[in-house]
PDB file of C-alpha atoms in Angstrom:
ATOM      1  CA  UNK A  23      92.670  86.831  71.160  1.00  0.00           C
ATOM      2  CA  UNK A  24      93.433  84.737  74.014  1.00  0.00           C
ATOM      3  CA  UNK A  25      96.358  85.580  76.153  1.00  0.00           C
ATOM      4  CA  UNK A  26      98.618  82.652  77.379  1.00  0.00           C
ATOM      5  CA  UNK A  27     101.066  83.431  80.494  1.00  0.00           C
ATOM      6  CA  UNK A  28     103.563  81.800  82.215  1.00  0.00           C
ATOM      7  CA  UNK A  29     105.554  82.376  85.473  1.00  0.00           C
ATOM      8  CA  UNK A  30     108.069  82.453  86.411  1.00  0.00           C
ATOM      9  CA  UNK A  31     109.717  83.599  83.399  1.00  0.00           C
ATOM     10  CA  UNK A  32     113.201  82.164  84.706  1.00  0.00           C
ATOM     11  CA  UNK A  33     114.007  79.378  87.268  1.00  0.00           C
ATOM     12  CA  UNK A  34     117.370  77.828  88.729  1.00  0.00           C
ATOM     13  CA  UNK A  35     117.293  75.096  90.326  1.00  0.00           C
ATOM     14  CA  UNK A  36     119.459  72.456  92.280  1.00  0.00           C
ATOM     15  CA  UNK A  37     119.766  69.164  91.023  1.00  0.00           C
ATOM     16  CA  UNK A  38     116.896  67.133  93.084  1.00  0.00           C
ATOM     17  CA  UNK A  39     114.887  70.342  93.957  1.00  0.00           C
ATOM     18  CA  UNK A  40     110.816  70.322  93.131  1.00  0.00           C
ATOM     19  CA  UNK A  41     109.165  73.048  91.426  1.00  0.00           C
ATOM     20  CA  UNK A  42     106.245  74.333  89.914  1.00  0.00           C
ATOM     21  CA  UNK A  43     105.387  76.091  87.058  1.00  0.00           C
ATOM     22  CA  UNK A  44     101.708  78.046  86.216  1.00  0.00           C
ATOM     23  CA  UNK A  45      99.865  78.166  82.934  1.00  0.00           C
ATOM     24  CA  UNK A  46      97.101  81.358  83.165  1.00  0.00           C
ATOM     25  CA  UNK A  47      94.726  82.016  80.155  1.00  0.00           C
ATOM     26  CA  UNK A  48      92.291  84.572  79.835  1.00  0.00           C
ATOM     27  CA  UNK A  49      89.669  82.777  78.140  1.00  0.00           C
ATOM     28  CA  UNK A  50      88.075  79.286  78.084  1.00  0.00           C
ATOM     29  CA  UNK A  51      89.979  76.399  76.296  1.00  0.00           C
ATOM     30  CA  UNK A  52      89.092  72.858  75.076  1.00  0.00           C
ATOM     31  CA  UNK A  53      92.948  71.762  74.038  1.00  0.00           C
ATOM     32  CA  UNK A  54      96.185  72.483  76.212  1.00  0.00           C
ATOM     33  CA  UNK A  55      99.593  70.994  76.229  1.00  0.00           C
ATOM     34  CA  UNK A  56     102.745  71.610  77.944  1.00  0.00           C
ATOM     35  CA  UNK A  57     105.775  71.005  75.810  1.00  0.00           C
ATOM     36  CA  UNK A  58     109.578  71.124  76.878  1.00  0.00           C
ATOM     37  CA  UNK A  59     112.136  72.662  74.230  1.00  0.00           C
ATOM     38  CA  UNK A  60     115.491  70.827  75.123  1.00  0.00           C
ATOM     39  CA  UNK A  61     118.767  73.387  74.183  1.00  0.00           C
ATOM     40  CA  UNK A  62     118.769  71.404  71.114  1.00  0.00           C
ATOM     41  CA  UNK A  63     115.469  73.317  69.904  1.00  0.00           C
ATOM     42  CA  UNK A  64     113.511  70.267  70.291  1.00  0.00           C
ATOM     43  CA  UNK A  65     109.427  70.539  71.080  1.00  0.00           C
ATOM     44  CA  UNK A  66     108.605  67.011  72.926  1.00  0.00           C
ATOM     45  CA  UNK A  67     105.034  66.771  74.026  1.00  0.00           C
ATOM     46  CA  UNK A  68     105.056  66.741  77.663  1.00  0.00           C
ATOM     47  CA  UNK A  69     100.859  65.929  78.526  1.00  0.00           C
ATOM     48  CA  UNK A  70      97.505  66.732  76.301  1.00  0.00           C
ATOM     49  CA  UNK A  71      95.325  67.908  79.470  1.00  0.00           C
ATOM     50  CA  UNK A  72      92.550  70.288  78.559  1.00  0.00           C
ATOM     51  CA  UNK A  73      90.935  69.332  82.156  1.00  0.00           C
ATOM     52  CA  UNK A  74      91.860  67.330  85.216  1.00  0.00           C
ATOM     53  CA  UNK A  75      95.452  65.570  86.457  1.00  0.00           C
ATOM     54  CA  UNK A  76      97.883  63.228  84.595  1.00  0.00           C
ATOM     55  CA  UNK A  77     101.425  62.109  85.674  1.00  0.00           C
ATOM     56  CA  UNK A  78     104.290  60.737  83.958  1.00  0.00           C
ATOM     57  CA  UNK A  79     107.501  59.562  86.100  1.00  0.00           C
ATOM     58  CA  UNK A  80     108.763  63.035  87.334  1.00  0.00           C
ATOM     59  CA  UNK A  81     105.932  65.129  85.972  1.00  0.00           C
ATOM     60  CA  UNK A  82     102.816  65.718  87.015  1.00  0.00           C
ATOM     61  CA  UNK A  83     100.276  68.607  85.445  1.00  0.00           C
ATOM     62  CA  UNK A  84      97.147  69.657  86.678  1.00  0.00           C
ATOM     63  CA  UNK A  85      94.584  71.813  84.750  1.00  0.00           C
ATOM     64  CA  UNK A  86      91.853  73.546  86.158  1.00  0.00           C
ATOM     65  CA  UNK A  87      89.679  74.920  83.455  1.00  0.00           C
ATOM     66  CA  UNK A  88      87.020  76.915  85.473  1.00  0.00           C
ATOM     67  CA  UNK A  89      89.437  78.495  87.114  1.00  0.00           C
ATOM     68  CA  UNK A  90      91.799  79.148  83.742  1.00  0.00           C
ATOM     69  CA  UNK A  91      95.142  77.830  85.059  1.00  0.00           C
ATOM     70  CA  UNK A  92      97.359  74.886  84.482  1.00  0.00           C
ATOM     71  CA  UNK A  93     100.441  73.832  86.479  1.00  0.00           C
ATOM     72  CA  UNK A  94     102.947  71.483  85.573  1.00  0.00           C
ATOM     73  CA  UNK A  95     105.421  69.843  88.447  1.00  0.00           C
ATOM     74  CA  UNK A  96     108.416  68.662  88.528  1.00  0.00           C
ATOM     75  CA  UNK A  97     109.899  66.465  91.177  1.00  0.00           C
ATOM     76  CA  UNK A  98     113.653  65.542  91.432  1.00  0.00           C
ATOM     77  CA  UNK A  99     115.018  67.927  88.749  1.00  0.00           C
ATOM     78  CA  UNK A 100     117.549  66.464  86.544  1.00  0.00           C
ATOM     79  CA  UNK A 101     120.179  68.155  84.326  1.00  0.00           C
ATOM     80  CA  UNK A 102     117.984  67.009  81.317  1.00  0.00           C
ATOM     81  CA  UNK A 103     115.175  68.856  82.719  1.00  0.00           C
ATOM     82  CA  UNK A 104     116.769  72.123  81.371  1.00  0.00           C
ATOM     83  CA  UNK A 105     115.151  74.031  78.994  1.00  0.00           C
ATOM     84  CA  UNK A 106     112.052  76.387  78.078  1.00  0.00           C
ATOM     85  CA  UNK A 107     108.444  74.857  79.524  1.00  0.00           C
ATOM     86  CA  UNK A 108     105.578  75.862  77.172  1.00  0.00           C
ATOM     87  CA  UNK A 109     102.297  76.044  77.915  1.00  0.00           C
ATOM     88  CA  UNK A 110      99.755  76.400  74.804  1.00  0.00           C
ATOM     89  CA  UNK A 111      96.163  76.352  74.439  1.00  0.00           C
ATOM     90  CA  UNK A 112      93.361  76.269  72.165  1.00  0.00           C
ATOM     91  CA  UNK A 113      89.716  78.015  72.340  1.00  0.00           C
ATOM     92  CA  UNK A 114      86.438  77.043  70.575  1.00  0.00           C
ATOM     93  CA  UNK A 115      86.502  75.331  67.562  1.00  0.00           C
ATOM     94  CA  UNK A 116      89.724  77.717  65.931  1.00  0.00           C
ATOM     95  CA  UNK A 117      93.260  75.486  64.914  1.00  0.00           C
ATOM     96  CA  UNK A 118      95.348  78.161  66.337  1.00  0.00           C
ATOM     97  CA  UNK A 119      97.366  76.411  69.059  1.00  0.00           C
ATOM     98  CA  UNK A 120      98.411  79.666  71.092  1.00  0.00           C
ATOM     99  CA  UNK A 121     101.818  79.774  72.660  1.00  0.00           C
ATOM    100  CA  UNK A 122     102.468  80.941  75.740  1.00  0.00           C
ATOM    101  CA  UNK A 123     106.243  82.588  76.379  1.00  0.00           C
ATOM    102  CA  UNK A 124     107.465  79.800  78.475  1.00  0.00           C
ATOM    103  CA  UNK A 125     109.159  79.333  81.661  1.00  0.00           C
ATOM    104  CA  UNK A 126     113.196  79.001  81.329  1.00  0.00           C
ATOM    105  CA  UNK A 127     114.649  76.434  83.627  1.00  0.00           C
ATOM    106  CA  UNK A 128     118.205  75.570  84.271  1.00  0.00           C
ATOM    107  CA  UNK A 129     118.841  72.735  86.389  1.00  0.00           C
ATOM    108  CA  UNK A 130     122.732  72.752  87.984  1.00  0.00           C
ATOM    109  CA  UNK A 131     124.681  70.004  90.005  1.00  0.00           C
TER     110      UNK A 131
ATOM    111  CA  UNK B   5     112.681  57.209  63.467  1.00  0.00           C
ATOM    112  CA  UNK B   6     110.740  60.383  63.939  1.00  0.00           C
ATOM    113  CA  UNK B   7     107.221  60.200  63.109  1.00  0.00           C
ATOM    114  CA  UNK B   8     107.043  64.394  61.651  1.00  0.00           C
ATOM    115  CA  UNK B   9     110.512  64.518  59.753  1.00  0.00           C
ATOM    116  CA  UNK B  10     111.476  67.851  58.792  1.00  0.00           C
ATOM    117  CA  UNK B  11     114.329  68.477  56.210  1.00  0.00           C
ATOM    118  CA  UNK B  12     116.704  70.361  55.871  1.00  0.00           C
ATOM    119  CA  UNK B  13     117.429  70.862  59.544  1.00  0.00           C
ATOM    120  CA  UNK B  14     119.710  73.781  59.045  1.00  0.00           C
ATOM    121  CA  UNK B  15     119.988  75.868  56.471  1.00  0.00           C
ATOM    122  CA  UNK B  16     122.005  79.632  56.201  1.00  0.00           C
ATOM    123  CA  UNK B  17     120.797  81.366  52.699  1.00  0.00           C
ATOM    124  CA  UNK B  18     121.262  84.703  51.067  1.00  0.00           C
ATOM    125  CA  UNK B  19     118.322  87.287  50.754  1.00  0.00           C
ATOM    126  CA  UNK B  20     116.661  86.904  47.566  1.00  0.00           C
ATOM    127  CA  UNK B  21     117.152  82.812  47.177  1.00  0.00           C
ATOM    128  CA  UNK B  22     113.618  80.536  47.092  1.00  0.00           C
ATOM    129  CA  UNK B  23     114.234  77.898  49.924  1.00  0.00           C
ATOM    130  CA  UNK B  24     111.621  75.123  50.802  1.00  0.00           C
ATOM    131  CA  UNK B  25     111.387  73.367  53.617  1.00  0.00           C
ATOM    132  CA  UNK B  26     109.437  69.996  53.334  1.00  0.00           C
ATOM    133  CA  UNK B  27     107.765  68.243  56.122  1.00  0.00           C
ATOM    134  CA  UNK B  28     106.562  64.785  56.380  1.00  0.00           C
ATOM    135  CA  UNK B  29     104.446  62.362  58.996  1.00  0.00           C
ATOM    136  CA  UNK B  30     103.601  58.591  59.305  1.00  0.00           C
ATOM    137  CA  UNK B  31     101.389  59.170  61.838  1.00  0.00           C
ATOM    138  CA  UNK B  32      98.233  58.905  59.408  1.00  0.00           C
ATOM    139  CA  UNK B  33      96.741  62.727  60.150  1.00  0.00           C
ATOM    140  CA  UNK B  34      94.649  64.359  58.103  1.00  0.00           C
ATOM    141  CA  UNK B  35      96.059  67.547  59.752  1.00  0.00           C
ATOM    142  CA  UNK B  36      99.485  69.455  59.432  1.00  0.00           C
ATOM    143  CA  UNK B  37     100.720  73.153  60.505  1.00  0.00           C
ATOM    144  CA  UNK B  38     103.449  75.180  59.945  1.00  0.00           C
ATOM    145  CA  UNK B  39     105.048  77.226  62.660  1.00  0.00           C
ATOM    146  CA  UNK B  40     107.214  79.742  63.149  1.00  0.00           C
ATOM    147  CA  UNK B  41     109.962  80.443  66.500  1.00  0.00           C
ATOM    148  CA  UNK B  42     111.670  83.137  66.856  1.00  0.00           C
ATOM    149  CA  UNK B  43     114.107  83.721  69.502  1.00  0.00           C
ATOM    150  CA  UNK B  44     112.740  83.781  73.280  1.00  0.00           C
ATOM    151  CA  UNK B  45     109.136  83.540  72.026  1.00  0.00           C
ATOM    152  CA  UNK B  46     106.848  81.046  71.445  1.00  0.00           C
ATOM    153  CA  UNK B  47     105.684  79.620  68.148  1.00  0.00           C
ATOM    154  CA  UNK B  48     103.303  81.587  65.351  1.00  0.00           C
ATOM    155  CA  UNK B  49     101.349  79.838  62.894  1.00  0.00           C
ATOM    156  CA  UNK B  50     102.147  80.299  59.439  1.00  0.00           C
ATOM    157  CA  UNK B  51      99.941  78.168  57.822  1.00  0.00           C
ATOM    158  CA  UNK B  52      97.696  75.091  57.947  1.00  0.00           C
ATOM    159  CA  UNK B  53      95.981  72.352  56.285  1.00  0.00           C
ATOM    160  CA  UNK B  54      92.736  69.857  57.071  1.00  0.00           C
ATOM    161  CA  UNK B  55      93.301  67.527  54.126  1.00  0.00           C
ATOM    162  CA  UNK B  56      95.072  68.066  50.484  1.00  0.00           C
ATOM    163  CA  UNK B  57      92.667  70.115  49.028  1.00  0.00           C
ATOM    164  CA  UNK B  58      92.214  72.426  51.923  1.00  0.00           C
ATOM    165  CA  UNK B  59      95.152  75.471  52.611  1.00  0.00           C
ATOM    166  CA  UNK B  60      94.646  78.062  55.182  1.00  0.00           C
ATOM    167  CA  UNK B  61      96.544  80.868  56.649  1.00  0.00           C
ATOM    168  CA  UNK B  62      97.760  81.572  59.996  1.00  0.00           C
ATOM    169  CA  UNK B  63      98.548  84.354  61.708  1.00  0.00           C
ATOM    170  CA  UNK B  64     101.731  85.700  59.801  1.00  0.00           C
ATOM    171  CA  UNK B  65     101.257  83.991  56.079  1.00  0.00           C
ATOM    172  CA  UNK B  66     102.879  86.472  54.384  1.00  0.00           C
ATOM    173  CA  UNK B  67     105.958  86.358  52.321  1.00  0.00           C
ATOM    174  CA  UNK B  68     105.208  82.043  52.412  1.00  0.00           C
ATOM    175  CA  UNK B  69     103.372  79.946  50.814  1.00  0.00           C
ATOM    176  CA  UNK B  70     102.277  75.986  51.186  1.00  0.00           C
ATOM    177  CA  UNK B  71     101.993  72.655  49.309  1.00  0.00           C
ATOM    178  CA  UNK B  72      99.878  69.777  50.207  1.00  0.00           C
ATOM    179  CA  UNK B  73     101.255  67.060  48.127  1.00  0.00           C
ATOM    180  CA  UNK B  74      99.796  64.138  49.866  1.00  0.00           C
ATOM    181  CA  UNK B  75      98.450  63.586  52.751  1.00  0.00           C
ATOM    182  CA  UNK B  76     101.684  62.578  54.460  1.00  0.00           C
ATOM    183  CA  UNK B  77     103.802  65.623  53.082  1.00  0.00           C
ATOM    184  CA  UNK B  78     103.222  69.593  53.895  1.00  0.00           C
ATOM    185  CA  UNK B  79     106.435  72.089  52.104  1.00  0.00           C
ATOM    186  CA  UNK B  80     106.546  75.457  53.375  1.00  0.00           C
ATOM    187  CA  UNK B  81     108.368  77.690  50.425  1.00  0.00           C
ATOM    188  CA  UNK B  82     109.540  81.420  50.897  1.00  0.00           C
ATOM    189  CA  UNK B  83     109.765  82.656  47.501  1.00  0.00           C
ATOM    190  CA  UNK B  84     112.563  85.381  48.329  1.00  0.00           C
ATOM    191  CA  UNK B  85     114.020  84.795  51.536  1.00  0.00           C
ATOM    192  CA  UNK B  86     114.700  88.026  53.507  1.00  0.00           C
ATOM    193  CA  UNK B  87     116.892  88.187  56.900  1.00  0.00           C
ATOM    194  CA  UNK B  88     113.523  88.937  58.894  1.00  0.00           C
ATOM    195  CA  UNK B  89     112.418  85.212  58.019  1.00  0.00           C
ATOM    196  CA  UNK B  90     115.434  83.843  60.203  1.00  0.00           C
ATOM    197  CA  UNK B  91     114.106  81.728  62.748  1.00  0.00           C
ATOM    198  CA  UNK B  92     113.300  77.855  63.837  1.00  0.00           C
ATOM    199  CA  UNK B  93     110.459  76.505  62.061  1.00  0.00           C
ATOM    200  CA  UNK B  94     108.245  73.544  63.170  1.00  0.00           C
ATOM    201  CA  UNK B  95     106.040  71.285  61.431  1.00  0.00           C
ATOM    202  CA  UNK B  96     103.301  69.619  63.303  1.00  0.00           C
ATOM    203  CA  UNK B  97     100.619  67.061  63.050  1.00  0.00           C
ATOM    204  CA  UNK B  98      97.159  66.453  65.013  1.00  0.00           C
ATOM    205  CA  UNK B  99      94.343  63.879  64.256  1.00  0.00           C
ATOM    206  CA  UNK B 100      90.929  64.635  62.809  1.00  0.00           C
ATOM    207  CA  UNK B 101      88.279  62.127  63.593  1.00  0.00           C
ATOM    208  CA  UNK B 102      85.608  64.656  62.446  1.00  0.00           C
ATOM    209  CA  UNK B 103      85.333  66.575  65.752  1.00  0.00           C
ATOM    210  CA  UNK B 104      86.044  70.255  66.554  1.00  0.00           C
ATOM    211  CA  UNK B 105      88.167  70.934  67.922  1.00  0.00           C
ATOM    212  CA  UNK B 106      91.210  69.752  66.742  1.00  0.00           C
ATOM    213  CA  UNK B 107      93.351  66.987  69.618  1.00  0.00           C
ATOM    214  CA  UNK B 108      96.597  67.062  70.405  1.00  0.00           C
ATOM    215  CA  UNK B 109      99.832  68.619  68.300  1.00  0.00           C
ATOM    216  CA  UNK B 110     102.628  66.460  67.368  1.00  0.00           C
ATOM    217  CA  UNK B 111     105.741  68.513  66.247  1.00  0.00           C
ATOM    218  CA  UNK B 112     108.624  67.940  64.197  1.00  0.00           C
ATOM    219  CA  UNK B 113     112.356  68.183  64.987  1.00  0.00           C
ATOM    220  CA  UNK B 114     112.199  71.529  63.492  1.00  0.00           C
ATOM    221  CA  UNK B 115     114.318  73.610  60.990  1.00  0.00           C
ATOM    222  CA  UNK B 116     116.672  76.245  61.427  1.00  0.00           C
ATOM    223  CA  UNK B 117     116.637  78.885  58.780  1.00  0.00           C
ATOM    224  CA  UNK B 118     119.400  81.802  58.377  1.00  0.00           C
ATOM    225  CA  UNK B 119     118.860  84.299  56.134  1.00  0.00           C
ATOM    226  CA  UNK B 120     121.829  86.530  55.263  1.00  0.00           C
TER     227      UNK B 120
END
């Protein structure tokens, strides 16, 4: 099956800091989202972007699907930005969403 | 109010005991998925459905089983819990306007399951 990774597996960051976090798959995909788990366990839906760039305030993502990456930014890091990023994708016509095992961030003041 | 409500949201059992864990969406999709989290991974499908007559299994079915009781509603049901079964588990929703594949997931709040 597809493989889904994510890097860094861990990132601390300063309060106001930028960062970037990458999305590789080994296979081509027609459906990926990035997702943020808050420390409550929550899953919010971050963007749908199987190709090309969207934004949203702080966030930005980017996904290149020749090329089989995704990134997603964030600018200004707030506390509330803590948590585990997700990446997950979807190939051919199959209803598996595939998980990829996320990028931890803490954000401190 | 949510639009996937999951109930309960926690819940600490004994090994043996049937638990179900019901899931329901007023976002008017024809689609709804179970998954499973366990801790520091990402999320396994357990099960899914296309509409109420059609059930299918994921990737780790066994030891659950599903109800489609409308379209709205979607109960996952372990018929004897066992500790290996602890974990958070997420109910999510996607739209089907009769193209493959499948768009974007919606997810619940998810549930927290303990098995003892």
């Amino acid at each position: 099956g597809i493989q889904v990774e994510q890097s860094p597996p861990d990132l601390i960051l300063q309060e106001g800091a930028n960062s970037t976090l990458r999305c590789n798959f080994s296979d081509s995909v027609n459906n990926l989202q990035w997702f943020h788990q808050n420390p409550w366990g929550q899953l919010i839906n971050l963007f749908y972007i199987p190709s090309g760039t969207k934004q949203n305030g702080r966030l930005s993502a980017t996904t290149v699907a020749t090329e089989r990456y995704s990134l997603l930014y964030i600018s200004s890091s707030q506390t509330t930005d803590s948590g585990v990023y997700f990446c997950a994708v979807r190939t051919g016509g199959g209803n598996k969403l595939t998980f990829g095992t996320g990028t931890q961030l803490k954000v401190e003041l | 109010d949510a639009d996937v409500t999951q109930t309960p949201r926690n819940r600490i059992t004994k090994t043996g005991k049937r638990i179900m864990l019901e899931c329901s969406q007023t976002k008017g999709h024809d689609r709804m998925y179970w998954y499973r989290q366990d801790p520091g991974l990402g999320l396994q499908l357990i099960y899914y459905s296309f509409d109420v007559k059609d059930i299918n299994k994921g990737e780790i079915s066994d030891g659950y089983s599903v109800s489609r009781q409308a379209q709205a509603k979607f109960s996952l049901s372990l018929e004897s819990a066992i500790p290996n079964q602890t974990a958070l588990y997420f109910c999510a929703t996607s739209e089907s306007d009769g193209r493959l594949p499948p768009g974007e997931l919606f997810f619940g709040e998810g549930s927290r399951l303990t098995v003892l």
